[in-house]
PDB file of C-alpha atoms in Angstrom:
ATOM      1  CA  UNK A   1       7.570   6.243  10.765  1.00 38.00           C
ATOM      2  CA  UNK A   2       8.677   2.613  11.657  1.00 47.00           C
ATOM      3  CA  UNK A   3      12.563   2.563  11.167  1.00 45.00           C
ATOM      4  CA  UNK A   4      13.259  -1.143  11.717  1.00 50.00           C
ATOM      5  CA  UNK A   5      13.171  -4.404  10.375  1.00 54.00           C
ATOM      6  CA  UNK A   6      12.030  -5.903  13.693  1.00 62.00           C
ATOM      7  CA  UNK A   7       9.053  -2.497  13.895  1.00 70.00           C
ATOM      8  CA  UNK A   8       7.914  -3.134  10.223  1.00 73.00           C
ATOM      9  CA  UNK A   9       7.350  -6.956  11.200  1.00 76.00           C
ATOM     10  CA  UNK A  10       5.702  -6.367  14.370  1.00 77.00           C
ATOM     11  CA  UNK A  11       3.197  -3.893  12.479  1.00 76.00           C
ATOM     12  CA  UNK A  12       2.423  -6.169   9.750  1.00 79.00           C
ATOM     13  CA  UNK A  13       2.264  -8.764  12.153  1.00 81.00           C
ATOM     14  CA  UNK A  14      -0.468  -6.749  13.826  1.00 81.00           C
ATOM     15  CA  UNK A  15      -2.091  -5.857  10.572  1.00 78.00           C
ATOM     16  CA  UNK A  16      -2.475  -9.191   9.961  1.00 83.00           C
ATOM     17  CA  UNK A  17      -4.814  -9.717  12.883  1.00 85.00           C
ATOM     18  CA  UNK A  18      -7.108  -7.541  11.386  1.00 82.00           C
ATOM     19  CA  UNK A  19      -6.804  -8.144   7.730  1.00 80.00           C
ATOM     20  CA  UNK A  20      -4.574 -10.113   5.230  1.00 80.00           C
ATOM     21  CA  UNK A  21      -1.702  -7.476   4.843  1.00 84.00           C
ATOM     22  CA  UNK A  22       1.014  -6.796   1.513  1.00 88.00           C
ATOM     23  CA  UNK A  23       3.606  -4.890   2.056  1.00 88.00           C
ATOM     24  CA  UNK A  24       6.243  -3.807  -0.792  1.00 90.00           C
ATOM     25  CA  UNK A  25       9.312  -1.964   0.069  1.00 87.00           C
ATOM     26  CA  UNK A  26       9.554   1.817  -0.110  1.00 86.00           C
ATOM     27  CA  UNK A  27      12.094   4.085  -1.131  1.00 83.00           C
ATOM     28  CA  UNK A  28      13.447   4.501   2.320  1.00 79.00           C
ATOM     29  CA  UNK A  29      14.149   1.328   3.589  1.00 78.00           C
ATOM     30  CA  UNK A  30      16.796  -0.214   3.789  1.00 78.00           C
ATOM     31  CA  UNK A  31      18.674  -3.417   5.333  1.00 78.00           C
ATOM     32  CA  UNK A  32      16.454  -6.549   6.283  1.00 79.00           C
ATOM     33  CA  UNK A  33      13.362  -4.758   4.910  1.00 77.00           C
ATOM     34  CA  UNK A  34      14.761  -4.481   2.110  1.00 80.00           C
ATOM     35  CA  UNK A  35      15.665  -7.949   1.686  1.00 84.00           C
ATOM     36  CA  UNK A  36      12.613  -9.246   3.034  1.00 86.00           C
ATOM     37  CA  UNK A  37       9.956  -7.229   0.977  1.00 89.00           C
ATOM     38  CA  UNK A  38       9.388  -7.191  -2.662  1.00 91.00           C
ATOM     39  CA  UNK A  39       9.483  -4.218  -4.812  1.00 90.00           C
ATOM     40  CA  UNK A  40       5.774  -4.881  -6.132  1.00 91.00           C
ATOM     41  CA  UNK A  41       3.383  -7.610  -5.195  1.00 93.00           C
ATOM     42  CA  UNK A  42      -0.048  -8.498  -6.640  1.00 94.00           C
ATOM     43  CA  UNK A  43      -2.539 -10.511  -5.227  1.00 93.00           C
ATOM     44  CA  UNK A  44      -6.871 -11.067  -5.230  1.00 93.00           C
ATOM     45  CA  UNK A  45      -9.026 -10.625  -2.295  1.00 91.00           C
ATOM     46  CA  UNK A  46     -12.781 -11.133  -2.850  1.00 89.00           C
ATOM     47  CA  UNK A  47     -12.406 -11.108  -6.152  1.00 91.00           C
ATOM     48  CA  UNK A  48     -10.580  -8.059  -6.834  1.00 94.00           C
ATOM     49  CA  UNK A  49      -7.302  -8.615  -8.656  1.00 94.00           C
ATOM     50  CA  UNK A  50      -4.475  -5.992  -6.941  1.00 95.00           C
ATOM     51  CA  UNK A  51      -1.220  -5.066  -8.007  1.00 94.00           C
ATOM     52  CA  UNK A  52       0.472  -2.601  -4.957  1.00 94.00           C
ATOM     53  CA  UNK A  53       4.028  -0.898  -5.357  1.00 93.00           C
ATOM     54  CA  UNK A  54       5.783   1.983  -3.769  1.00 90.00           C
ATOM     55  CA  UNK A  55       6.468   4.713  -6.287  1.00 89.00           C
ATOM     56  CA  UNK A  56       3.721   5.471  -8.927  1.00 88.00           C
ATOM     57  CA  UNK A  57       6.084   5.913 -12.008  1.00 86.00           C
ATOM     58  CA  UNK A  58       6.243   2.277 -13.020  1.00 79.00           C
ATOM     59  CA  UNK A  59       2.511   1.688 -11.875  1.00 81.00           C
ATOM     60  CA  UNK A  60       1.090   4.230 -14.372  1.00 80.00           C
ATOM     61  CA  UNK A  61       1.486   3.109 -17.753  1.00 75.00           C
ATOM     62  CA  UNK A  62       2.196  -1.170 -17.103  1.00 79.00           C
ATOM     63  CA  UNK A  63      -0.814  -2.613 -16.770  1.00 77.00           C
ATOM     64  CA  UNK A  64      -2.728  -1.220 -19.225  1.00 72.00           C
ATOM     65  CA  UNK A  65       0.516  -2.441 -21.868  1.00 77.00           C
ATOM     66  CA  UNK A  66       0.226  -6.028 -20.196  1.00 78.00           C
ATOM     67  CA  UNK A  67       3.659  -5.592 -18.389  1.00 83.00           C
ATOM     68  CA  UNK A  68       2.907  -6.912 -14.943  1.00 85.00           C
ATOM     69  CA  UNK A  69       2.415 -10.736 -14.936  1.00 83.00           C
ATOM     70  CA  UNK A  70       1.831 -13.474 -12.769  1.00 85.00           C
ATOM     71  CA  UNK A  71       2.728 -16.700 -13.419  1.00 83.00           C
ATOM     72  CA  UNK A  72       3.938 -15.767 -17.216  1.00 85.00           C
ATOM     73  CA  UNK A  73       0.391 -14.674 -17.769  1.00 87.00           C
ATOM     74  CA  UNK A  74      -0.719 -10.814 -18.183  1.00 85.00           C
ATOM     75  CA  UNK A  75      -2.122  -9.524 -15.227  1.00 86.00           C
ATOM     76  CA  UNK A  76      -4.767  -7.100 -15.381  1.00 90.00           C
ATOM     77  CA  UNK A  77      -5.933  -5.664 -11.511  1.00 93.00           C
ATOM     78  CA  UNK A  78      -8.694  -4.048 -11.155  1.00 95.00           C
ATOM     79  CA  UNK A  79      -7.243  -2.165  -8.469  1.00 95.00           C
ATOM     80  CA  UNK A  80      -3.367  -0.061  -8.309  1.00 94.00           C
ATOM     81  CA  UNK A  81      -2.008   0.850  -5.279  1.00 95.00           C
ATOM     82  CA  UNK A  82       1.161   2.935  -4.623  1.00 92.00           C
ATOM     83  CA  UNK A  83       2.139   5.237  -2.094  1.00 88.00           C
ATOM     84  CA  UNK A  84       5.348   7.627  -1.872  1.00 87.00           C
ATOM     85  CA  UNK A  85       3.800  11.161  -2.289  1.00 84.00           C
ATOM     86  CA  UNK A  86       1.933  10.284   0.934  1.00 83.00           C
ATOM     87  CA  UNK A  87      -1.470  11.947  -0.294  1.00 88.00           C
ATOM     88  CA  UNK A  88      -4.675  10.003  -0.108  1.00 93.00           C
ATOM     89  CA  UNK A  89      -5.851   9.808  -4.325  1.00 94.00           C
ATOM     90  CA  UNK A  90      -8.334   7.746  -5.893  1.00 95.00           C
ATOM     91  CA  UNK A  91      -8.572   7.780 -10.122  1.00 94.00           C
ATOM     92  CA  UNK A  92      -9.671   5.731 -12.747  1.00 93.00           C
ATOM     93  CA  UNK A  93      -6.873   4.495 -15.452  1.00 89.00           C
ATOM     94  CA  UNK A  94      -7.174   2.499 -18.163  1.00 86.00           C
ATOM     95  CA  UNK A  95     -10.059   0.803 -16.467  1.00 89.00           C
ATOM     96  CA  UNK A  96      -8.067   0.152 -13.140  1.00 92.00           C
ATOM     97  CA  UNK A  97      -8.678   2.515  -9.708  1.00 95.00           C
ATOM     98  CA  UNK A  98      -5.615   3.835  -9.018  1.00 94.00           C
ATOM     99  CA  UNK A  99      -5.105   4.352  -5.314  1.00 95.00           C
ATOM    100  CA  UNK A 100      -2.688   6.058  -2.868  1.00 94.00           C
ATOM    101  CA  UNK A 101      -4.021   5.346   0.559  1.00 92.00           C
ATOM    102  CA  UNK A 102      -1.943   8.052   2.035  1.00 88.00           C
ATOM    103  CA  UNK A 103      -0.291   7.605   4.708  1.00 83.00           C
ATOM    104  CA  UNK A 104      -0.799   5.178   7.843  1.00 78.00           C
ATOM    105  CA  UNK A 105       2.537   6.954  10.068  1.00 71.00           C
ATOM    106  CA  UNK A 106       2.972  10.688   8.474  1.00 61.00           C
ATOM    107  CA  UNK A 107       5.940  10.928   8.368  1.00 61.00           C
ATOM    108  CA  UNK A 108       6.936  14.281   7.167  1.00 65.00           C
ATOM    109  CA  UNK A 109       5.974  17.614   8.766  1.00 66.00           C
ATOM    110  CA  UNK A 110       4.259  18.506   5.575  1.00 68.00           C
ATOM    111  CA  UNK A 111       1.887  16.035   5.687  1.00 69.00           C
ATOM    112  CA  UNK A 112      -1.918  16.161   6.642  1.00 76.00           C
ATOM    113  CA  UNK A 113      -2.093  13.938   9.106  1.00 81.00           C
ATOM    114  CA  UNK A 114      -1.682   9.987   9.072  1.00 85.00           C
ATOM    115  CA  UNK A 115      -4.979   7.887   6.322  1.00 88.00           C
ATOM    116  CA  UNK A 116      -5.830   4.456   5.217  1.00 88.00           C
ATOM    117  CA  UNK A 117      -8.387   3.548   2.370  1.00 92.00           C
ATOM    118  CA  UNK A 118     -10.891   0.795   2.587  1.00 93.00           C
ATOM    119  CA  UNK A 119     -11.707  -0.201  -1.246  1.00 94.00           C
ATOM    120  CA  UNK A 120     -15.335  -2.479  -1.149  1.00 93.00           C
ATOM    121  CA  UNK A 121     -17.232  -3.540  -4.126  1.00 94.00           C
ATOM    122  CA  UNK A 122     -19.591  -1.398  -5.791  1.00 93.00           C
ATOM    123  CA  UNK A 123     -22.142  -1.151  -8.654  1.00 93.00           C
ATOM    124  CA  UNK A 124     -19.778  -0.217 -11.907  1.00 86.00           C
ATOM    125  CA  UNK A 125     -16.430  -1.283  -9.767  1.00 91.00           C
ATOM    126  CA  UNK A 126     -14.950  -0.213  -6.781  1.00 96.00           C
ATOM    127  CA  UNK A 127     -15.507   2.541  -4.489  1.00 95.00           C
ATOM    128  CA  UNK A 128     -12.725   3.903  -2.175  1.00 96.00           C
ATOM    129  CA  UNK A 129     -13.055   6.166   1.068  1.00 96.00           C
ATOM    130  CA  UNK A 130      -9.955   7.709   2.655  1.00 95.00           C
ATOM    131  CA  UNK A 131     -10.005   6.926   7.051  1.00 93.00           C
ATOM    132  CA  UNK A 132      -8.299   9.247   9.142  1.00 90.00           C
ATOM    133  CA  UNK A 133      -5.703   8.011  11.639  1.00 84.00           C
ATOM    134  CA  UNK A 134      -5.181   8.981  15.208  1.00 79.00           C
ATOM    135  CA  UNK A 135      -1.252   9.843  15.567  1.00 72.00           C
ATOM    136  CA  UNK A 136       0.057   6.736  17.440  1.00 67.00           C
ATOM    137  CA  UNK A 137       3.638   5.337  18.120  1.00 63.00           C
ATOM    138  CA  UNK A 138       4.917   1.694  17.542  1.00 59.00           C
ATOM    139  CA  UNK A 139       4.213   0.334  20.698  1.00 67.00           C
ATOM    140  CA  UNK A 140       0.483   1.660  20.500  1.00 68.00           C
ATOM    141  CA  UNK A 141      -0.321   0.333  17.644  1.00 60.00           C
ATOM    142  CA  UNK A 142       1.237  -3.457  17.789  1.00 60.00           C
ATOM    143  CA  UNK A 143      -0.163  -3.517  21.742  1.00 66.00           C
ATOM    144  CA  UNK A 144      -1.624  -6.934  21.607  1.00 50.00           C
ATOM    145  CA  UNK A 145      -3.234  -7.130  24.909  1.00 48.00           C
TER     146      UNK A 145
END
């Protein structure tokens, strides 16, 4: 778990280097973060419209009733991402694939062990597969070298 402002944005910073990166704020941050990340962000990468937030409750029943908009306009993702119960899902709503990736630090003991998801294009939609993580600290994973 990365517990800092100056962590979060040396991680995303990293992420970044690898793939464009959104980031929302989660229920346990606090300070800077907190300031410096939305609560819910959407976006479109290749074509796939995304709408990512931390907690699930809100993400469940909005987009389907044309509540999340961008630019005044309804916004309808093909793809709903949120996090907070830490366990890698994939299911189809309303014609959207809702996603919880998991997990990238683990940070409680009850957890599995640390997963991403990759979400590609594929005949009828999208098609999600869960990647387990190596345990690795800060420094590990933002080593630039």
């Amino acid at each position: 778990m990365v517990t800092s402002s100056d962590g979060w944005e040396r991680l995303l910073t990293a992420l970044e280097h690898v793939a464009p990166a959104t980031a929302v704020a989660g229920n346990l941050d606090s300070g800077r973060l907190t300031a410096q990340l939305p609560r819910e962000a959407t976006g479109e990468v290749g074509g796939i419209k995304f709408v990512v937030e931390h907690k699930p409750k809100r993400l469940l029943k909005r987009p389907a009733a044309g509540k999340i908009t961008v630019g005044g306009e309804p916004w309808h993702p093909d793809l709903v991402v949120w996090g907070h119960l830490h366990t890698p899902t994939a299911a189809w709503i309303d014609g959207a694939l809702h996603l919880n990736p998991g997990t990238a630090s683990s940070p409680d003991e009850e957890d599995d062990g640390p997963t991403v998801a990759i979400v590609e294009p594929a005949p009828g939609g999208l098609a999600a597969r869960f990647v387990p993580l190596a345990r690795r600290t800060l420094e590990e994973a933002t080593d630039q070298r």
